[in-house]
Tab-separated table of C-alpha atoms in Angstrom:
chain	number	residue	atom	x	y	z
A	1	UNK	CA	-24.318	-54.646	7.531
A	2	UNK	CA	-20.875	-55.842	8.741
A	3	UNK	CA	-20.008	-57.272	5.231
A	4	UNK	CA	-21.243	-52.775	3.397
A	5	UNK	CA	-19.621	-51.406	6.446
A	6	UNK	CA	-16.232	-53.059	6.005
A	7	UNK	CA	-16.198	-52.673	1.890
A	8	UNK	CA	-17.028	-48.875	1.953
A	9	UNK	CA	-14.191	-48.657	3.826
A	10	UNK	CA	-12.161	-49.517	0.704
A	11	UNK	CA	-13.755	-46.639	-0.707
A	12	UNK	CA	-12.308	-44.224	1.768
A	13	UNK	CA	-8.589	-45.538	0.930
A	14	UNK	CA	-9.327	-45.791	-2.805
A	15	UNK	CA	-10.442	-42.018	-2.829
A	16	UNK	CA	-7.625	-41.123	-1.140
A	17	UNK	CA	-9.876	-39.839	2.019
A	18	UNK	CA	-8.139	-41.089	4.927
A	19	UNK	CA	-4.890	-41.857	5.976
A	20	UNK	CA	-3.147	-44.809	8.231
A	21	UNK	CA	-5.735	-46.014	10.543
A	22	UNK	CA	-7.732	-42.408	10.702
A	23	UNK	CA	-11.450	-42.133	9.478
A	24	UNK	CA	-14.726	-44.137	9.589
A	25	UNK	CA	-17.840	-45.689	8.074
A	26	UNK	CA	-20.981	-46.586	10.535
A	27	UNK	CA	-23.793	-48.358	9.026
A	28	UNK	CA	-27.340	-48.434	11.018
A	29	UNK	CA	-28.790	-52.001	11.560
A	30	UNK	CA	-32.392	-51.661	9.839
A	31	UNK	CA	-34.976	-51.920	12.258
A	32	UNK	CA	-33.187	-52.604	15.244
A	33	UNK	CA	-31.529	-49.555	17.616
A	34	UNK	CA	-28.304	-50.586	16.221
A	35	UNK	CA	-25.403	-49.815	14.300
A	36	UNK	CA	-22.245	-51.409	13.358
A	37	UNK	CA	-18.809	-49.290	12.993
A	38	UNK	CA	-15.224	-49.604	12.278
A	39	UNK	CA	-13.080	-50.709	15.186
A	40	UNK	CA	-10.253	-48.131	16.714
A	41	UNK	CA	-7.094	-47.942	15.486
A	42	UNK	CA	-7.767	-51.435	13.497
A	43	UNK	CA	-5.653	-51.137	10.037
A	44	UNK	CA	-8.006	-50.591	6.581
A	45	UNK	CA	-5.882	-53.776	4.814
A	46	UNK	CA	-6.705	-55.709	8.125
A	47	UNK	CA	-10.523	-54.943	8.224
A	48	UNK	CA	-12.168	-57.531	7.733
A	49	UNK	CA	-16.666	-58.231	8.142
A	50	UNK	CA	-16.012	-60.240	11.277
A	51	UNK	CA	-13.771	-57.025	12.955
A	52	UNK	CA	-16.580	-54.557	13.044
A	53	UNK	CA	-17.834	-54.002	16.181
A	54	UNK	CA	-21.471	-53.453	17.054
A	55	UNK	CA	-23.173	-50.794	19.041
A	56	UNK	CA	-25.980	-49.394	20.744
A	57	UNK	CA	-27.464	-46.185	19.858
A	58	UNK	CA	-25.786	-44.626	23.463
A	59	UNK	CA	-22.386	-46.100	22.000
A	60	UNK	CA	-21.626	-48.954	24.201
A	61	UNK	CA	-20.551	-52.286	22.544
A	62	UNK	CA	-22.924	-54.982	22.008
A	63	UNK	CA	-21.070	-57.923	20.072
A	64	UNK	CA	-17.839	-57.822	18.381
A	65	UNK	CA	-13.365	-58.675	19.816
A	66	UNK	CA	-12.207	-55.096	19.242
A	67	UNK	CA	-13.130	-51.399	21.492
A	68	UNK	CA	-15.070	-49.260	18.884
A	69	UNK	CA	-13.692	-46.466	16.753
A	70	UNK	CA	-12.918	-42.764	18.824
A	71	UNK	CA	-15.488	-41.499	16.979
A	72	UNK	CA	-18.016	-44.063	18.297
A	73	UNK	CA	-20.282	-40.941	20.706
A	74	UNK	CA	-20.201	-38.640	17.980
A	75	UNK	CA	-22.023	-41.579	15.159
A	76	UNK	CA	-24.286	-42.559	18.369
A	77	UNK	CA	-25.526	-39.220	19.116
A	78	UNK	CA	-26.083	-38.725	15.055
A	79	UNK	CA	-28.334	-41.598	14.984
A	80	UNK	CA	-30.317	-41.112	18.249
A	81	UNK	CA	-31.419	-37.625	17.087
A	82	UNK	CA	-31.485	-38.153	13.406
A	83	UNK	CA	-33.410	-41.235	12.245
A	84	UNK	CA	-33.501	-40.774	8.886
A	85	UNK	CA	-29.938	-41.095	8.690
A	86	UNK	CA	-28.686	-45.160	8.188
A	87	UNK	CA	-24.840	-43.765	7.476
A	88	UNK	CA	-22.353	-41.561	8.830
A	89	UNK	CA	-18.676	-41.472	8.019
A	90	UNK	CA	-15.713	-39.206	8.969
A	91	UNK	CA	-12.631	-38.634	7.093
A	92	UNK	CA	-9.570	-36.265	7.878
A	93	UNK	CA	-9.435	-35.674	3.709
A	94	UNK	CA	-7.048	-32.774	2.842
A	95	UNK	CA	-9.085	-30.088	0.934
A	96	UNK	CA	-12.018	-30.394	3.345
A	97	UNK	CA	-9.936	-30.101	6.576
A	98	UNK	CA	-8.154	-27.114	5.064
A	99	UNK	CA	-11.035	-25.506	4.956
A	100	UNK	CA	-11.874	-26.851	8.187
A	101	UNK	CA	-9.500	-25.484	10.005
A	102	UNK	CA	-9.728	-22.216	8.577
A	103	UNK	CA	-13.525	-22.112	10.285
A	104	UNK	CA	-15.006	-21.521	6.398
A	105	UNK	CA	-17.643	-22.766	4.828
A	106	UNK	CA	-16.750	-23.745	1.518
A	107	UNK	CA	-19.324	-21.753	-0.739
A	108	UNK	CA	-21.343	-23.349	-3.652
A	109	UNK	CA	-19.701	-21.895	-6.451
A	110	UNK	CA	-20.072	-25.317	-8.692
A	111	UNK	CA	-23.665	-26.568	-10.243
A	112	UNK	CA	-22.125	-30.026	-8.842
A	113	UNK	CA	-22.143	-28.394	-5.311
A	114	UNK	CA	-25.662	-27.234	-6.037
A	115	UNK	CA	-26.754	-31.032	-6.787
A	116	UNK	CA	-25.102	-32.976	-3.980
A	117	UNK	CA	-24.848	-30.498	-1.400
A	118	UNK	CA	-27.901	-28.337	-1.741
A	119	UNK	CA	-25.810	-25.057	-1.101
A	120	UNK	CA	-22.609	-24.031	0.633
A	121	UNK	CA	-20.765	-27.443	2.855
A	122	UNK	CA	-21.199	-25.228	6.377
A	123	UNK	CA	-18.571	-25.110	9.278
A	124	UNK	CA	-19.571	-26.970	12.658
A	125	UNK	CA	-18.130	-26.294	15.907
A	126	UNK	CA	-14.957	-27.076	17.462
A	127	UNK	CA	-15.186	-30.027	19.952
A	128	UNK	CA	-13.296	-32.634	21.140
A	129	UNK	CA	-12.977	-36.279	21.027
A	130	UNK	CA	-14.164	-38.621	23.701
A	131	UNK	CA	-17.827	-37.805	24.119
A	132	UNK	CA	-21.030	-36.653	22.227
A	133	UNK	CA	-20.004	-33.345	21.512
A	134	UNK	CA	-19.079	-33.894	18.103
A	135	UNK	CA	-22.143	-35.089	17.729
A	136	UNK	CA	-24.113	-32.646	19.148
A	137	UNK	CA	-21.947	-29.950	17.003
A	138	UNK	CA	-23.337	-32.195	13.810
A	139	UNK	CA	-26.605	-32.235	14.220
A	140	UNK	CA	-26.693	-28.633	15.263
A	141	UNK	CA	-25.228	-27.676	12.104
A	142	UNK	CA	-27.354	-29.874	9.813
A	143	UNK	CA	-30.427	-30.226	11.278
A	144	UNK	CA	-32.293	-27.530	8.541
A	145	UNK	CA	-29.523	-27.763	6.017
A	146	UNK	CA	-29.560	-29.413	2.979
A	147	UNK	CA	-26.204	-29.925	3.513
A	148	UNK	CA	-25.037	-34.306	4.532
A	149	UNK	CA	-21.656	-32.856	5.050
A	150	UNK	CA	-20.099	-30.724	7.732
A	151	UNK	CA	-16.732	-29.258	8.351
A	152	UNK	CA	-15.794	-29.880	12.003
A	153	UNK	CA	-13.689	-26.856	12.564
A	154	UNK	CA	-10.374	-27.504	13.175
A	155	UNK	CA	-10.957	-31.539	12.644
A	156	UNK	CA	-12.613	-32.919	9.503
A	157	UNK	CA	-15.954	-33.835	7.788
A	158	UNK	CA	-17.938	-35.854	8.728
A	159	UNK	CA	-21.117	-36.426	6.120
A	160	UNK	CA	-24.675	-38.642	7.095
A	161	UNK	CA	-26.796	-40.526	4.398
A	162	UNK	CA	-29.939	-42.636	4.089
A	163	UNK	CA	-27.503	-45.611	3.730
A	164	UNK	CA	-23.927	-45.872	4.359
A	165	UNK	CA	-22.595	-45.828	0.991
A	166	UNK	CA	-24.554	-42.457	0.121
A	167	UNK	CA	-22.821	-40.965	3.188
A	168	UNK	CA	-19.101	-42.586	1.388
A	169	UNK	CA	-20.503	-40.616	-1.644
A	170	UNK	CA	-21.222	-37.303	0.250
A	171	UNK	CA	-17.271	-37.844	1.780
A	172	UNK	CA	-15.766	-38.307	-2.116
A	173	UNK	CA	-18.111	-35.311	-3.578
A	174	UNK	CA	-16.927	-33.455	-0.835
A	175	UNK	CA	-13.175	-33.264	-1.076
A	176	UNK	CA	-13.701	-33.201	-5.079
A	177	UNK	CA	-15.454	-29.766	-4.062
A	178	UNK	CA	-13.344	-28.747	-1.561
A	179	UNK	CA	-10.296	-29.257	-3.958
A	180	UNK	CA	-11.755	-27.479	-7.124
A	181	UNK	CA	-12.873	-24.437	-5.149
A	182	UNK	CA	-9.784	-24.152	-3.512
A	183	UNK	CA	-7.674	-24.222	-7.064
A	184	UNK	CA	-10.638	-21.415	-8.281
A	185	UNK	CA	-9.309	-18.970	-5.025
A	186	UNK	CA	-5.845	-19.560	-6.505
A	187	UNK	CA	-7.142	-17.852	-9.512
A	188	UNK	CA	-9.700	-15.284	-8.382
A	189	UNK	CA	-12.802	-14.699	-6.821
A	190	UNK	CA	-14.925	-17.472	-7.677
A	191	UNK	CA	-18.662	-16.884	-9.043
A	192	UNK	CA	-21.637	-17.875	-6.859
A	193	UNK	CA	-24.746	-19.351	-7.894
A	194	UNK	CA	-28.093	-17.665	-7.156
A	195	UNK	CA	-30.341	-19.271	-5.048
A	196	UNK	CA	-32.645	-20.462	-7.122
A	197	UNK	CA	-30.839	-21.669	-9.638
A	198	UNK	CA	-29.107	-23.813	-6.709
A	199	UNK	CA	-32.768	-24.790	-6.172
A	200	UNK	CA	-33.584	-25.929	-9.372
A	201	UNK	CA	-30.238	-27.390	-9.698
A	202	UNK	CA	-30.633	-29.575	-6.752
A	203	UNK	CA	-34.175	-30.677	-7.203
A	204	UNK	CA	-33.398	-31.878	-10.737
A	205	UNK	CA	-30.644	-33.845	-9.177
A	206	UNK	CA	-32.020	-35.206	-6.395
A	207	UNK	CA	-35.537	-36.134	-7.830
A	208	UNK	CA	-34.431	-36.670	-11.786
A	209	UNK	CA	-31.738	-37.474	-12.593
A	210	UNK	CA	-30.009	-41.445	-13.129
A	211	UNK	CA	-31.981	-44.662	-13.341
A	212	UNK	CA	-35.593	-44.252	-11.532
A	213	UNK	CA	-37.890	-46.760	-11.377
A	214	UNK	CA	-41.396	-46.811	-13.435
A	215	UNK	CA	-44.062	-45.548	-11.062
């Protein structure tokens, strides 16, 4: 889990998600109350499997050189409340934290919305860093929601997944969202989808389509 925590992390910089040392991925150790996360203020191009820090599910650190990531309460609380959830990462990307700190939902207008996101990427609450109240604010807002992605107002997105690298992909579909719906408002209203066609839309996508195994 060190070794998918640190890669995905090259994801965030390669899809232009994060900037200097700001963002993070958190992976939960299967079967164990557990989960490993990017240390604070560490550099991406100096991250390396052996500098991610380990954690228990109340945030304290259980094996690892470096104090964990800021953010370290907020992915605790996530996983203590949510166990289906094995990923969480938070990024500070552009489009999304425009929206963000505009306190807007960004609405699905796009069928790719409709696939990934199950509906409109909701607004969370404002909170600050330092305890669980980001957290709280994220489970609050998804718990019931189709949604893996949240806009913190007035902060950033954070986005959960069965595995850490489906919560990197909820991150990237995210700001490509984010971005295209903002360009559509430059141009007009843009169109919503009904809700069930964002039904259908998402069940085909979720439970069809790619590569599935045989049954």
């Amino acid at each position: 889990m060190r070794k998918i925590v640190c890669d995905l992390h090259a994801e965030l910089v390669r899809n232009h998600l994060v900037a200097w040392t700001a963002g993070n991925v958190s992976g939960r150790i299967p079967g164990e109350d557990l989960f490993v996360i990017k240390p604070s203020g560490v550099s991406y191009d100096e991250l390396t499997p052996e500098a991610m820090v380990v954690c228990d599910l109340d945030g304290n650190l259980v094996e690892g050189e470096h104090a964990p990531s800021s953010d370290t309460a907020a992915h605790a609380y996530v996983y203590r409340h949510m166990p289906q959830v094995g990923g969480v990462v938070h990024t500070h990307s552009t489009y999304a934290s425009a929206w963000a700190a505009r306190d807007e939902a960004i609405p699905c207008v796009l069928t790719a919305m409709a696939d990934e996101f199950g509906g409109e990427i909701p607004v969370g609450p404002f909170a600050l860093i330092g305890d669980d109240s980001i957290g709280q604010g994220i489970v609050a807002t998804l718990k019931g929601h189709r949604s893996p992605a949240v806009l913190m107002r007035n902060h950033g997105v954070f986005t959960i997944g069965a595995t850490p690298r489906a919560a990197v992909k909820a991150a990237v579909m995210c700001e490509d969202v984010a971005r295209t719906v903002h360009i559509s408002r430059q141009l007009g209203e843009p169109l919503p989808i009904a809700r069930a066609d964002v039904d259908r839309l998402y069940d085909r996508y979720q439970n069809v389509y790619g590569q599935r195994s045989p049954r």
